[in-house]
Short mmCIF file of C-alpha atoms and ligand atoms in Angstrom, two decimals:
data_model
loop_
_atom_site.label_atom_id
_atom_site.label_comp_id
_atom_site.label_asym_id
_atom_site.label_seq_id
_atom_site.Cartn_x
_atom_site.Cartn_y
_atom_site.Cartn_z
CA UNK A 1190 21.23 -8.20 -9.32
CA UNK A 1191 17.67 -8.02 -7.88
CA UNK A 1192 17.32 -5.73 -4.76
CA UNK A 1193 16.87 -7.69 -1.54
CA UNK A 1194 13.83 -6.52 0.31
CA UNK A 1195 12.49 -7.85 3.73
CA UNK A 1196 8.75 -7.79 3.78
CA UNK A 1197 6.93 -7.63 7.15
CA UNK A 1198 3.18 -8.14 6.75
CA UNK A 1199 2.42 -7.95 10.54
CA UNK A 1200 -1.16 -8.01 11.77
CA UNK A 1201 -4.77 -7.07 10.99
CA UNK A 1202 -5.09 -5.74 7.50
CA UNK A 1203 -1.22 -5.88 7.22
CA UNK A 1204 -1.03 -9.20 5.34
CA UNK A 1205 -3.92 -8.10 2.88
CA UNK A 1206 -2.29 -4.93 1.87
CA UNK A 1207 1.22 -6.32 1.83
CA UNK A 1208 0.12 -9.14 -0.60
CA UNK A 1209 -1.30 -6.34 -2.84
CA UNK A 1210 2.00 -4.43 -2.65
CA UNK A 1211 3.96 -7.50 -3.62
CA UNK A 1212 1.86 -7.80 -6.79
CA UNK A 1213 2.40 -4.13 -7.58
CA UNK A 1214 6.11 -4.52 -7.02
CA UNK A 1215 6.18 -7.56 -9.43
CA UNK A 1216 4.91 -5.34 -12.10
CA UNK A 1217 7.76 -2.83 -11.58
CA UNK A 1218 10.92 -4.96 -11.60
CA UNK A 1219 12.79 -7.90 -10.30
CA UNK A 1220 13.03 -8.03 -6.53
CA UNK A 1221 14.26 -10.72 -4.11
CA UNK A 1222 11.62 -10.75 -1.32
CA UNK A 1223 12.05 -12.38 2.03
CA UNK A 1224 8.96 -12.34 4.16
CA UNK A 1225 9.39 -12.35 8.02
CA UNK A 1226 7.23 -12.12 11.04
CA UNK A 1227 6.88 -8.97 13.17
CA UNK A 1228 4.27 -7.65 15.80
CA UNK A 1229 1.51 -9.89 17.09
CA UNK A 1230 2.34 -12.55 14.45
CA UNK A 1231 5.81 -12.86 15.90
CA UNK A 1232 4.53 -12.85 19.51
CA UNK A 1233 2.34 -15.75 18.63
CA UNK A 1234 5.31 -17.69 16.95
CA UNK A 1235 8.23 -16.76 19.12
CA UNK A 1236 6.88 -14.90 22.16
CA UNK A 1237 8.46 -11.65 21.24
CA UNK A 1238 7.36 -8.94 18.71
CA UNK A 1239 10.76 -8.77 17.02
CA UNK A 1240 13.38 -11.59 17.07
CA UNK A 1241 17.14 -10.96 16.77
CA UNK A 1242 17.02 -13.06 13.65
CA UNK A 1243 14.48 -10.86 11.93
CA UNK A 1244 16.23 -7.59 12.99
CA UNK A 1245 19.54 -9.09 11.46
CA UNK A 1246 17.64 -9.97 8.25
CA UNK A 1247 16.44 -6.40 8.11
CA UNK A 1248 19.83 -4.95 8.78
CA UNK A 1249 21.40 -6.77 5.98
CA UNK A 1250 18.69 -6.03 3.42
CA UNK A 1251 18.48 -3.10 1.00
CA UNK A 1252 15.09 -2.00 2.16
CA UNK A 1253 12.32 -3.04 4.49
CA UNK A 1254 8.57 -2.97 3.64
CA UNK A 1255 6.26 -3.11 6.61
CA UNK A 1256 2.45 -3.10 6.52
CA UNK A 1257 1.09 -2.80 10.13
CA UNK A 1258 1.31 -4.26 13.58
CA UNK A 1259 -1.06 -4.58 16.54
CA UNK A 1260 -4.56 -5.53 17.52
CA UNK A 1261 -6.95 -6.43 20.34
CA UNK A 1262 -5.58 -9.92 20.54
CA UNK A 1263 -2.31 -8.63 22.03
CA UNK A 1264 -3.80 -5.55 23.85
CA UNK A 1265 -3.08 -5.93 27.54
CA UNK A 1266 -2.35 -3.66 30.58
CA UNK A 1267 0.13 -6.20 31.86
CA UNK A 1268 3.43 -4.43 31.73
CA UNK A 1269 5.41 -7.74 31.52
CA UNK A 1270 3.47 -9.13 28.56
CA UNK A 1271 4.97 -8.45 24.97
CA UNK A 1272 3.27 -5.89 22.76
CA UNK A 1273 3.21 -5.87 18.88
CA UNK A 1274 4.20 -2.18 18.83
CA UNK A 1275 7.56 -3.18 20.44
CA UNK A 1276 8.43 -4.88 17.17
CA UNK A 1277 8.02 -1.62 15.14
CA UNK A 1278 9.84 0.41 17.87
CA UNK A 1279 12.57 -2.15 18.07
CA UNK A 1280 13.12 -1.85 14.32
CA UNK A 1281 13.25 1.90 14.37
CA UNK A 1282 15.68 2.01 17.35
CA UNK A 1283 17.66 -1.04 16.33
CA UNK A 1284 18.41 0.50 12.84
CA UNK A 1285 18.64 4.08 14.23
CA UNK A 1286 15.87 5.19 11.71
CA UNK A 1287 15.70 8.64 13.21
CA UNK A 1288 14.09 10.45 10.22
CA UNK A 1289 10.39 9.72 9.47
CA UNK A 1290 9.17 11.41 6.29
CA UNK A 1291 5.33 11.59 5.84
CA UNK A 1292 4.41 13.37 2.60
CA UNK A 1293 0.87 14.79 2.41
CA UNK A 1294 -0.15 15.49 -1.17
CA UNK A 1295 -3.87 15.21 -1.74
CA UNK A 1296 -4.55 13.59 -5.13
CA UNK A 1297 -6.56 16.00 -7.32
CA UNK A 1298 -9.24 13.39 -7.91
CA UNK A 1299 -9.86 13.33 -3.98
CA UNK A 1300 -10.27 17.02 -3.38
CA UNK A 1301 -13.97 16.51 -2.69
CA UNK A 1302 -13.46 13.20 -0.77
CA UNK A 1303 -12.01 15.02 2.27
CA UNK A 1304 -14.34 16.16 4.97
CA UNK A 1305 -12.54 19.40 4.65
CA UNK A 1306 -13.66 21.93 1.94
CA UNK A 1307 -11.87 21.78 -1.44
CA UNK A 1308 -10.85 25.42 -1.27
CA UNK A 1309 -9.02 24.80 1.97
CA UNK A 1310 -7.04 21.82 0.85
CA UNK A 1311 -6.46 22.54 -2.85
CA UNK A 1312 -2.73 23.13 -3.48
CA UNK A 1313 -1.62 21.41 -0.16
CA UNK A 1314 1.77 19.84 -0.72
CA UNK A 1315 3.59 19.36 2.67
CA UNK A 1316 6.12 17.02 4.34
CA UNK A 1317 5.99 16.11 7.99
CA UNK A 1318 9.64 15.36 9.20
CA UNK A 1319 9.16 13.51 12.48
CA UNK A 1320 12.02 12.66 14.70
CA UNK A 1321 11.57 8.89 15.28
CA UNK A 1322 14.10 7.38 17.71
CA UNK A 1323 13.95 9.96 20.63
CA UNK A 1324 11.57 11.76 22.96
CA UNK A 1325 8.90 10.17 25.12
CA UNK A 1326 8.84 7.05 23.11
CA UNK A 1327 12.25 5.97 24.33
CA UNK A 1328 12.59 7.64 27.62
CA UNK A 1329 12.62 5.96 31.07
CA UNK A 1330 9.20 4.82 31.94
CA UNK A 1331 7.78 2.83 34.79
CA UNK A 1332 5.11 2.43 37.50
CA UNK A 1333 5.48 2.63 41.23
CA UNK A 1334 2.29 1.91 43.14
CA UNK A 1335 -0.39 4.38 42.00
CA UNK A 1336 2.10 6.51 39.99
CA UNK A 1337 3.23 6.00 36.45
CA UNK A 1338 5.72 7.94 34.32
CA UNK A 1339 7.13 8.32 30.76
CA UNK A 1340 10.15 10.65 30.55
CA UNK A 1341 10.71 12.81 27.47
CA UNK A 1342 14.34 13.58 26.70
CA UNK A 1343 16.18 15.03 23.74
CA UNK A 1344 19.96 15.66 23.09
CA UNK A 1345 21.44 18.38 20.99
CA UNK A 1346 22.81 15.86 18.57
CA UNK A 1347 19.38 14.22 18.04
CA UNK A 1348 17.76 17.57 17.28
CA UNK A 1349 20.60 18.62 14.94
CA UNK A 1350 20.48 15.57 12.77
CA UNK A 1351 16.62 15.75 12.23
CA UNK A 1352 16.70 19.43 11.73
CA UNK A 1353 19.22 19.06 8.90
CA UNK A 1354 16.98 16.43 7.18
CA UNK A 1355 14.03 18.98 7.39
CA UNK A 1356 15.97 21.87 6.15
CA UNK A 1357 17.62 19.76 3.22
CA UNK A 1358 14.09 18.70 2.24
CA UNK A 1359 12.72 22.27 2.03
CA UNK A 1360 12.57 24.41 -1.17
CA UNK A 1361 11.69 27.58 0.91
CA UNK A 1362 10.22 27.14 4.40
CA UNK A 1363 10.42 24.95 7.48
CA UNK A 1364 7.94 25.26 10.26
CA UNK A 1365 9.33 23.83 13.45
CA UNK A 1366 6.63 22.68 15.80
CA UNK A 1367 7.17 22.39 19.56
CA UNK A 1368 5.81 23.30 23.01
CA UNK A 1369 8.54 25.66 24.05
CA UNK A 1370 6.10 27.65 26.32
CA UNK A 1371 5.98 24.75 28.62
CA UNK A 1372 8.60 22.00 27.95
CA UNK A 1373 12.33 22.18 28.51
CA UNK A 1374 12.92 19.63 25.72
CA UNK A 1375 11.02 21.98 23.40
CA UNK A 1376 13.21 24.86 24.43
CA UNK A 1377 16.40 22.74 23.68
CA UNK A 1378 14.64 21.84 20.37
CA UNK A 1379 13.86 25.47 19.43
CA UNK A 1380 17.41 26.68 20.35
CA UNK A 1381 19.06 23.92 18.40
CA UNK A 1382 16.82 24.26 15.31
CA UNK A 1383 17.47 28.02 15.22
CA UNK A 1384 21.25 27.46 15.42
CA UNK A 1385 21.46 24.79 12.60
CA UNK A 1386 19.31 27.16 10.57
CA UNK A 1387 21.45 30.17 11.07
CA UNK A 1388 24.73 28.17 10.70
CA UNK A 1389 23.87 25.82 7.76
CA UNK A 1390 20.69 26.75 6.06
CA UNK A 1391 20.16 30.57 6.23
CA UNK A 1392 18.47 30.68 2.95
CA UNK A 1393 15.55 28.56 4.02
CA UNK A 1394 12.93 30.38 5.88
CA UNK A 1395 12.23 29.20 9.42
CA UNK A 1396 9.18 29.70 11.50
CA UNK A 1397 8.62 28.23 15.00
CA UNK A 1398 5.02 27.27 15.95
CA UNK A 1399 3.47 25.86 19.12
CA UNK A 1400 1.94 22.47 18.67
CA UNK A 1401 -1.64 23.32 19.73
CA UNK A 1402 -1.67 26.19 17.18
CA UNK A 1403 -0.14 23.93 14.54
CA UNK A 1404 -2.84 21.36 15.12
CA UNK A 1405 -5.46 24.04 14.28
CA UNK A 1406 -3.62 25.67 11.34
CA UNK A 1407 -3.07 22.22 9.77
CA UNK A 1408 -6.79 22.08 8.96
CA UNK A 1409 -7.60 25.67 8.67
CA UNK A 1410 -4.55 26.80 6.44
CA UNK A 1411 -2.72 23.60 5.32
CA UNK A 1412 -1.03 25.65 2.41
CA UNK A 1413 0.84 27.65 5.03
CA UNK A 1414 3.04 24.52 5.53
CA UNK A 1415 5.76 23.28 3.25
CA UNK A 1416 8.01 21.14 5.68
CA UNK A 1417 6.83 20.59 9.34
CA UNK A 1418 9.74 19.63 11.58
CA UNK A 1419 8.74 18.08 14.83
CA UNK A 1420 9.52 15.64 17.66
CA UNK A 1421 8.37 12.03 17.95
CA UNK A 1422 5.01 12.19 19.70
CA UNK A 1423 3.80 15.61 18.12
CA UNK A 1424 4.70 14.03 14.65
CA UNK A 1425 2.70 10.88 15.39
CA UNK A 1426 -0.43 12.94 16.22
CA UNK A 1427 -0.15 15.71 13.67
CA UNK A 1428 0.46 13.23 10.76
CA UNK A 1429 -2.82 11.35 11.42
CA UNK A 1430 -4.58 14.67 11.44
CA UNK A 1431 -2.77 15.73 8.20
CA UNK A 1432 -3.83 12.44 6.57
CA UNK A 1433 -7.49 13.85 6.47
CA UNK A 1434 -6.30 16.46 3.98
CA UNK A 1435 -5.86 13.61 1.56
CA UNK A 1436 -9.38 12.25 2.29
CA UNK A 1437 -8.33 9.14 4.46
CA UNK A 1438 -5.73 7.74 6.75
CA UNK A 1439 -5.68 4.96 4.16
CA UNK A 1440 -3.75 7.27 1.75
CA UNK A 1441 -0.67 8.37 3.73
CA UNK A 1442 2.70 6.56 3.16
CA UNK A 1443 5.88 7.05 5.14
CA UNK A 1444 9.69 6.52 4.91
CA UNK A 1445 11.96 5.94 7.98
CA UNK A 1446 15.54 6.70 7.17
CA UNK A 1447 18.92 6.47 9.06
CA UNK A 1448 22.50 6.73 8.07
CA UNK A 1449 23.46 6.34 4.39
CA UNK A 1450 24.42 2.73 4.77
CA UNK A 1451 21.32 1.68 6.74
CA UNK A 1452 18.36 0.22 4.97
CA UNK A 1453 15.20 2.35 5.17
CA UNK A 1454 11.90 1.22 6.43
CA UNK A 1455 8.82 1.98 4.44
CA UNK A 1456 5.27 1.64 5.88
CA UNK A 1457 1.89 3.22 5.74
CA UNK A 1458 1.15 5.85 8.44
CA UNK A 1459 -2.18 3.99 9.51
CA UNK A 1460 -2.21 0.84 11.69
CA UNK A 1461 -3.65 -2.48 11.47
CA UNK A 1462 -7.21 -1.38 11.30
CA UNK A 1463 -8.62 -4.34 13.37
CA UNK A 1464 -12.16 -3.09 12.71
CA UNK A 1465 -12.09 -4.00 9.03
CA UNK A 1466 -9.45 -6.76 9.04
CA UNK A 1467 -10.47 -9.86 6.97
CA UNK A 1468 -13.29 -8.02 5.16
CA UNK A 1469 -11.19 -7.28 2.02
CA UNK A 1470 -12.12 -3.63 2.37
CA UNK A 1471 -8.77 -2.02 3.37
CA UNK A 1472 -7.50 0.70 1.22
CA UNK A 1473 -4.07 -0.39 -0.08
CA UNK A 1474 -3.14 2.96 -1.48
CA UNK A 1475 -1.01 4.05 1.55
CA UNK A 1476 0.85 0.88 1.24
CA UNK A 1477 1.42 1.51 -2.51
CA UNK A 1478 2.63 4.96 -1.71
CA UNK A 1479 5.09 3.45 0.75
CA UNK A 1480 6.29 1.17 -2.08
CA UNK A 1481 6.89 4.32 -4.10
CA UNK A 1482 8.87 5.91 -1.30
CA UNK A 1483 10.87 2.65 -1.03
CA UNK A 1484 11.77 2.80 -4.69
CA UNK A 1485 12.73 6.50 -4.50
CA UNK A 1486 14.51 6.72 -1.19
CA UNK A 1487 15.58 3.13 -0.55
CA UNK A 1488 16.52 1.70 -4.01
CA UNK A 1489 17.22 4.84 -6.22
CA UNK A 1490 14.51 3.83 -8.69
CA UNK A 1491 12.93 7.31 -9.23
CA UNK A 1492 11.19 6.57 -12.58
CA UNK A 1493 9.48 3.56 -11.16
CA UNK A 1494 8.56 5.40 -8.03
CA UNK A 1495 6.92 8.29 -10.14
CA UNK A 1496 5.19 5.66 -12.46
CA UNK A 1497 3.52 4.02 -9.45
CA UNK A 1498 2.51 7.36 -8.06
CA UNK A 1499 1.00 8.39 -11.32
CA UNK A 1500 -0.73 4.98 -11.59
CA UNK A 1501 -2.44 5.53 -8.31
CA UNK A 1502 -3.54 9.12 -9.30
CA UNK A 1503 -4.87 7.82 -12.55
CA UNK A 1504 -6.83 5.11 -10.92
CA UNK A 1505 -8.40 7.63 -8.60
CA UNK A 1506 -9.04 9.87 -11.47
CA UNK A 1507 -10.95 6.99 -13.09
CA UNK A 1508 -13.12 6.78 -10.07
CA UNK A 1509 -11.52 4.21 -7.72
CA UNK A 1510 -12.85 4.72 -4.18
CA UNK A 1511 -12.48 2.23 -1.26
CA UNK A 1512 -14.96 2.50 1.53
CA UNK A 1513 -12.79 4.80 3.59
CA UNK A 1514 -13.08 7.27 0.62
CA UNK A 1515 -16.79 6.90 0.42
CA UNK A 1516 -16.89 4.16 -2.31
CA UNK A 1517 -17.35 0.39 -2.51
CA UNK A 1518 -14.03 -0.85 -4.09
CA UNK A 1519 -12.39 -3.70 -2.39
CA UNK A 1520 -8.68 -4.10 -1.85
CA UNK A 1521 -8.61 -6.43 -4.81
CA UNK A 1522 -10.51 -3.89 -7.03
CA UNK A 1523 -8.10 -1.11 -5.95
CA UNK A 1524 -5.01 -3.38 -6.78
CA UNK A 1525 -6.34 -4.32 -10.12
CA UNK A 1526 -7.06 -0.60 -10.96
CA UNK A 1527 -3.48 0.42 -10.14
CA UNK A 1528 -2.02 -2.58 -11.91
CA UNK A 1529 -4.16 -1.74 -14.96
CA UNK A 1530 -2.84 1.90 -14.88
CA UNK A 1531 0.76 0.72 -14.53
P1 NAD B 2185 -5.55 2.44 12.64
O1 NAD B 2185 -4.79 3.35 11.94
O2 NAD B 2185 -5.27 0.95 12.62
O3 NAD B 2185 -7.16 2.58 12.37
C1 NAD B 2185 -7.85 3.85 12.57
C2 NAD B 2185 -9.12 3.93 11.73
O4 NAD B 2185 -8.75 4.16 10.35
C3 NAD B 2185 -9.89 2.67 11.70
O5 NAD B 2185 -11.22 3.00 11.63
C4 NAD B 2185 -9.43 1.91 10.50
O6 NAD B 2185 -10.39 1.06 9.95
C5 NAD B 2185 -9.11 3.08 9.57
N1 NAD B 2185 -8.03 2.65 8.60
C6 NAD B 2185 -6.79 2.62 8.90
N2 NAD B 2185 -6.13 2.28 7.79
C7 NAD B 2185 -6.93 2.01 6.78
C8 NAD B 2185 -6.96 1.52 5.43
N3 NAD B 2185 -5.76 1.29 4.84
N4 NAD B 2185 -7.95 1.37 4.77
C9 NAD B 2185 -9.23 1.73 5.31
N5 NAD B 2185 -9.33 2.18 6.60
C10 NAD B 2185 -8.28 2.30 7.29
O7 NAD B 2185 -5.46 2.95 14.16
P2 NAD B 2185 -6.04 2.33 15.56
O8 NAD B 2185 -7.33 1.62 15.34
O9 NAD B 2185 -5.81 3.34 16.63
O10 NAD B 2185 -4.92 1.13 15.93
C11 NAD B 2185 -5.07 -0.09 15.52
C12 NAD B 2185 -3.82 -1.04 15.90
O11 NAD B 2185 -2.85 -0.57 14.96
C13 NAD B 2185 -3.21 -0.73 17.27
O12 NAD B 2185 -2.79 -1.96 17.88
C14 NAD B 2185 -2.17 0.27 17.06
O13 NAD B 2185 -1.08 0.11 18.02
C15 NAD B 2185 -1.67 -0.27 15.70
N6 NAD B 2185 -0.93 0.74 14.87
C16 NAD B 2185 0.06 0.30 14.17
C17 NAD B 2185 0.76 1.18 13.32
C18 NAD B 2185 1.81 0.63 12.53
O14 NAD B 2185 2.04 -0.59 12.38
N7 NAD B 2185 2.59 1.44 11.85
C19 NAD B 2185 0.34 2.45 13.24
C20 NAD B 2185 -0.67 2.89 13.92
C21 NAD B 2185 -1.42 2.07 14.81
C1 IPM B 2186 2.92 5.27 13.76
C2 IPM B 2186 2.36 4.37 14.90
C3 IPM B 2186 3.35 3.97 15.90
C4 IPM B 2186 3.91 5.18 16.49
C5 IPM B 2186 2.86 2.89 16.90
C6 IPM B 2186 2.19 1.72 16.34
C7 IPM B 2186 4.03 2.49 17.82
O1 IPM B 2186 1.23 4.96 15.45
O2 IPM B 2186 3.84 4.78 13.10
O3 IPM B 2186 2.49 6.34 13.56
O4 IPM B 2186 3.28 5.66 17.53
O5 IPM B 2186 4.80 5.70 16.21
MN1 MN B 2187 0.68 6.92 14.43
#
């Protein structure tokens, strides 16, 4: 039977790159796709960024493929107004997708497309393991007169489960990134990661690093990292930075996973790129990479996942460059190039 996938185009460049991904999927097998609204598109239709109905459709699917949400149309400082980002956060929390995997593997053809020097980035192959359902994103927040607050909290259980994902993903080393010199949540994080390491994964090397130093090392010595384990907000920021090792934010895919019987959510790391939406110039390769992660982690279709990744590498090898990579290829050109390699 064909796997059932919920597709969520969202906003901005979202529908453009999702349409491209659907064509690529069609070349890889038979899938039953169910398109639904999320983000600003859902606010316009239903007044909320994620309806119960869409959340339920996602829960009962085998995998969820999301493009991007958000944009200036829905940007507001009114705390009572709905925000597109609530759709994404509602999906992550609603399905308890606590483990966000963001692999950073510069394609050999793009080693000179990064603003960083080739000799710095060559050989980089790292994985950011970002905790996705805790921390400051989901703490108590509010505003009282001229004061606003966003609380950051973590429990031991939340840290243990994401630490296990990181150690299990590592061949030899995990760098756990925190701010333990200042934050109590980071001290709980460090203590818990150290204990999980000692009790369950003593053969993997563990290094603790403060987040400001990690931000610097990521661009000066990216080969130092194999698996980066970090909390929600640090992971958000460090992964956009890490994207530049691959040449563009338009290259980085992600997988958000929960328990074994929960469908995973697969989406590019980048947003809805309102500045280029509608121009046909969006790079669809992070979206295609997310399709590959869906095939691998969500649908147990490893050979199709690998075939798609090779097709992307081959197209880049043959010279494919969208504007974010310094070229002139359109989304359509990029899609055809990858389909041709497939
Ligand atoms: P962004 O990632 O959308 O864009 C940052 C820059 O990168 C822009 O110059 C954009 O043109 C470029 N870029 C991003 N993806 C690209 C692609 N595939 N091809 C070519 N260029 C690309 O970040 P932003 O501008 O800070 O945010 C815009 C909106 O997206 C906001 O509403 C934000 O909340 C939302 N957002 C959504 C997600 C998501 O849905 N997962 C992620 C990040 C940001
Ligand atoms: C990401 C995005 C989201 C985040 C936003 C859109 C809520 O930036 O997936 O990295 O901050 O997690
Ligand atoms: Mn982000």
